[in-house]
XYZ file of C-alpha atoms in Angstrom:
205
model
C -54.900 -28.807 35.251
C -52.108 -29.212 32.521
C -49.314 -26.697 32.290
C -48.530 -25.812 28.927
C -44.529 -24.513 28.389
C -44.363 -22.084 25.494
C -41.772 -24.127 23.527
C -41.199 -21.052 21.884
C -38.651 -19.004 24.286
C -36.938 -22.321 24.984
C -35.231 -22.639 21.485
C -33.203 -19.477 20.875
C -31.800 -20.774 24.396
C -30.674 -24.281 22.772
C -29.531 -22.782 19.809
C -27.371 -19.985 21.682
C -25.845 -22.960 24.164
C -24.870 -24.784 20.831
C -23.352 -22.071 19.178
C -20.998 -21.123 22.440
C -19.997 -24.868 23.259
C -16.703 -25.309 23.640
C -16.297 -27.411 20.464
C -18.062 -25.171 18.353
C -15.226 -23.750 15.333
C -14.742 -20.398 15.310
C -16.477 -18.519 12.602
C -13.955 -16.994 9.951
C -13.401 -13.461 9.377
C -14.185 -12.508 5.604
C -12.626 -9.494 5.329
C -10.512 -9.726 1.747
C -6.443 -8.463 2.171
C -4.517 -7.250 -0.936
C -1.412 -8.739 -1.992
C 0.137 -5.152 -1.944
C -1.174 -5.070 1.604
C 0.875 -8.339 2.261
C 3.924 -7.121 0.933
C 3.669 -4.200 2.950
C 3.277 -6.253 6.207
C 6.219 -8.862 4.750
C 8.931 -5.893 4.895
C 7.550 -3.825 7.563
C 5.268 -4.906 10.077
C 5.592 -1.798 12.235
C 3.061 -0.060 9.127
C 0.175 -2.363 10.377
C -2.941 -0.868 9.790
C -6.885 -2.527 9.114
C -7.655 0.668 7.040
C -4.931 -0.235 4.485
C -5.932 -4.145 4.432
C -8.468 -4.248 1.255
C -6.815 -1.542 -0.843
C -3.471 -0.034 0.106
C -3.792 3.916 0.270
C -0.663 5.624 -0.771
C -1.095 8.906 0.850
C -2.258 6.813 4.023
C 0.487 4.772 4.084
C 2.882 7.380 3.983
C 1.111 8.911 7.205
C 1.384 5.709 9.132
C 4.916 5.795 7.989
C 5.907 8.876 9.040
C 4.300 8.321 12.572
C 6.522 5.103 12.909
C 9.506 6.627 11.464
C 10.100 10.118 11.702
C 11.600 12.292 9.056
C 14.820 14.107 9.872
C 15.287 15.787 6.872
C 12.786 16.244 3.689
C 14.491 16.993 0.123
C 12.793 18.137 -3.177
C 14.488 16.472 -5.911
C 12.580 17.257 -8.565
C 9.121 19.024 -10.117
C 7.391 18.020 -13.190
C 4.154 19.810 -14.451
C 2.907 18.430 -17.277
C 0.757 20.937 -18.868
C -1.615 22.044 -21.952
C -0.271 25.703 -23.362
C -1.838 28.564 -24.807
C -1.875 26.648 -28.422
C -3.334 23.381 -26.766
C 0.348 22.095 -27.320
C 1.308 19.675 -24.846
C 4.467 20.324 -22.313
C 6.520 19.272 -19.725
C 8.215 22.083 -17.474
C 11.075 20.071 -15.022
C 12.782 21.775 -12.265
C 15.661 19.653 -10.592
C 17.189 20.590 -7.053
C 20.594 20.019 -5.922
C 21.947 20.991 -2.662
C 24.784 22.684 -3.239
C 25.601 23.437 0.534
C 24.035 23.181 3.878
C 21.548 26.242 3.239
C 22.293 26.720 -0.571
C 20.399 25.130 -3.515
C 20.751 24.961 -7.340
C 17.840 24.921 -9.336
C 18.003 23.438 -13.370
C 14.814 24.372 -15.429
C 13.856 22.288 -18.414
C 11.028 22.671 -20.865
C 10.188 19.668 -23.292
C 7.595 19.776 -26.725
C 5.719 16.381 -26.305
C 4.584 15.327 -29.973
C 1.743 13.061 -30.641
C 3.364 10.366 -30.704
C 5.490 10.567 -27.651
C 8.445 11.960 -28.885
C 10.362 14.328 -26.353
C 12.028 17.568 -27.774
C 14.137 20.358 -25.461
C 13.845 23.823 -26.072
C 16.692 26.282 -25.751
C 17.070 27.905 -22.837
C 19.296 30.824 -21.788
C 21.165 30.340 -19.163
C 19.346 32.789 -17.070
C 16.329 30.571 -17.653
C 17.948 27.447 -17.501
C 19.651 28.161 -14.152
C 18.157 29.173 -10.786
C 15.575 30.665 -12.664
C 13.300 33.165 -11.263
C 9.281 32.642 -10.249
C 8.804 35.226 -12.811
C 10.563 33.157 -15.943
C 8.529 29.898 -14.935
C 5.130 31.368 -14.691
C 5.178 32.680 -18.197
C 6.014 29.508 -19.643
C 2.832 28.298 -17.345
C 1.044 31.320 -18.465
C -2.538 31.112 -19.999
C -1.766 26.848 -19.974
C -3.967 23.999 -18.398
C -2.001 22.207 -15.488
C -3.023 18.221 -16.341
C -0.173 16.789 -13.605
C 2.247 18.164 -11.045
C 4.656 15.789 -9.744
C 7.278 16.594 -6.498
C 9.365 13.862 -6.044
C 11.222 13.935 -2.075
C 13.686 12.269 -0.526
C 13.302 11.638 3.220
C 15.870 10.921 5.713
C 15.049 9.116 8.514
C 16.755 7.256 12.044
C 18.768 4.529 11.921
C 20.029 5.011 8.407
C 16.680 4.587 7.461
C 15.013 6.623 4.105
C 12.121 7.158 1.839
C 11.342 8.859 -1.465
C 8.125 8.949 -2.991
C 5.994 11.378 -5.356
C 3.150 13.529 -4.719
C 1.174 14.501 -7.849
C -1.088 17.922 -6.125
C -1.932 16.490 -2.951
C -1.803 12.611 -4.101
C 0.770 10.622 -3.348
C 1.130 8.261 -6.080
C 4.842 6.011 -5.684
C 6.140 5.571 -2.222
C 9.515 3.581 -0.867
C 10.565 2.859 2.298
C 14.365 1.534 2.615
C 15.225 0.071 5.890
C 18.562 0.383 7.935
C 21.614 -1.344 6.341
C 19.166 -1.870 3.395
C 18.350 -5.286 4.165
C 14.356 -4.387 3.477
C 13.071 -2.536 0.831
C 8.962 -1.245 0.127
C 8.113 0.159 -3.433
C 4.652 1.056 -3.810
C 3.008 2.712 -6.778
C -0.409 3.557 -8.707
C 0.118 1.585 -12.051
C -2.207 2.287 -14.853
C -5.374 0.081 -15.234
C -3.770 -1.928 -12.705
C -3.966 0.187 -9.228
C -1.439 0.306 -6.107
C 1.092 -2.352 -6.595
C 3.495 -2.843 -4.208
C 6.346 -5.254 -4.094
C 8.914 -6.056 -0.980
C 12.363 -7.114 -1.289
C 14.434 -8.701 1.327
C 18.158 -9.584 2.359
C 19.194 -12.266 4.375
């Protein structure tokens, strides 16, 4: 009688044995990195992170940040609302903070026209209205409008001498930079029109 070997189950085997030989080249990964993601990893290695790799995440790479480098102390610099108002006229309403003291802080209120064609104009304020102004004076400016954009701009202070300001437009953050101690490393990341994140790293010998 003649055995007959089902040839079959024998060459998955062969091709499994040639695919684990120890000359066979390791296969590649594919996975695409950003150049922003580079540059992030260039000045700061410590912000590491595979979910930032194809597309760098603002608002996620703050988070990583501030897990690696704790904030000490957060400062609002500035607010910007850039709004429709009752006529449909375009505005911008800017509130700059200054700390005055330890627990005191002045508050300047501007409110610019924006013409078609760009062009910025002031109006008058009183001083009540331009300084430390009350909730009350800034909603009616605000009042019956359409909010397109509002902008807080922070500074952070962190350990080390290390710091980082960035801007958070609602709950987006859309520019971020890191500054490292004795500012020999420096991160600026931002969402450029048409173009995305872009993020660029500079470095001192």
């Amino acid at each position: 009688m003649i055995r007959i070997v089902p040839f079959l189950f024998l060459w998955p085997l062969a091709v499994l044995a040639q695919s684990t030989s120890p000359g066979a080249a390791p296969i590649a990964s594919t996975t695409p990195v950003s150049v922003s993601y580079e540059n992030v990893l260039k000045c700061f290695p410590e912000l590491k992170d595979d979910a930032l790799a194809f597309k760098v995440n603002l608002t996620k790479l703050k988070e990583i940040a501030d897990d690696k480098f704790v904030t000490i102390r957060s400062q609002l610099r500035q607010r910007k609302v850039n709004y429709l108002n009752a006529d449909k006229e375009e505005m911008n309403l800017i509130l700059k903070y200054q700390q005055v003291s330890l627990k005191k802080q002045k508050v300047e209120l501007s409110v610019q026209t924006i013409a078609h064609d760009g062009v910025l104009t002031e109006l008058a304020l009183t001083k009540n209205q331009r300084t430390n102004p009350k909730q009350e004076i800034i909603n009616n400016f605000l009042l019956n409008g359409t909010i397109k954009s509002d902008v807080y701009s922070y500074l952070d202070t962190k350990p080390n001498g290390m710091s980082a300001s960035y801007k958070r437009n609602f709950r987006e953050v859309i520019e971020y930079n890191l500054e490292g101690s004795t500012h020999k490393r420096s991160l600026s990341c931002s969402n450029e029109p048409q173009l995305g994140i872009i993020c660029t790293c500079s470095k001192k010998p």
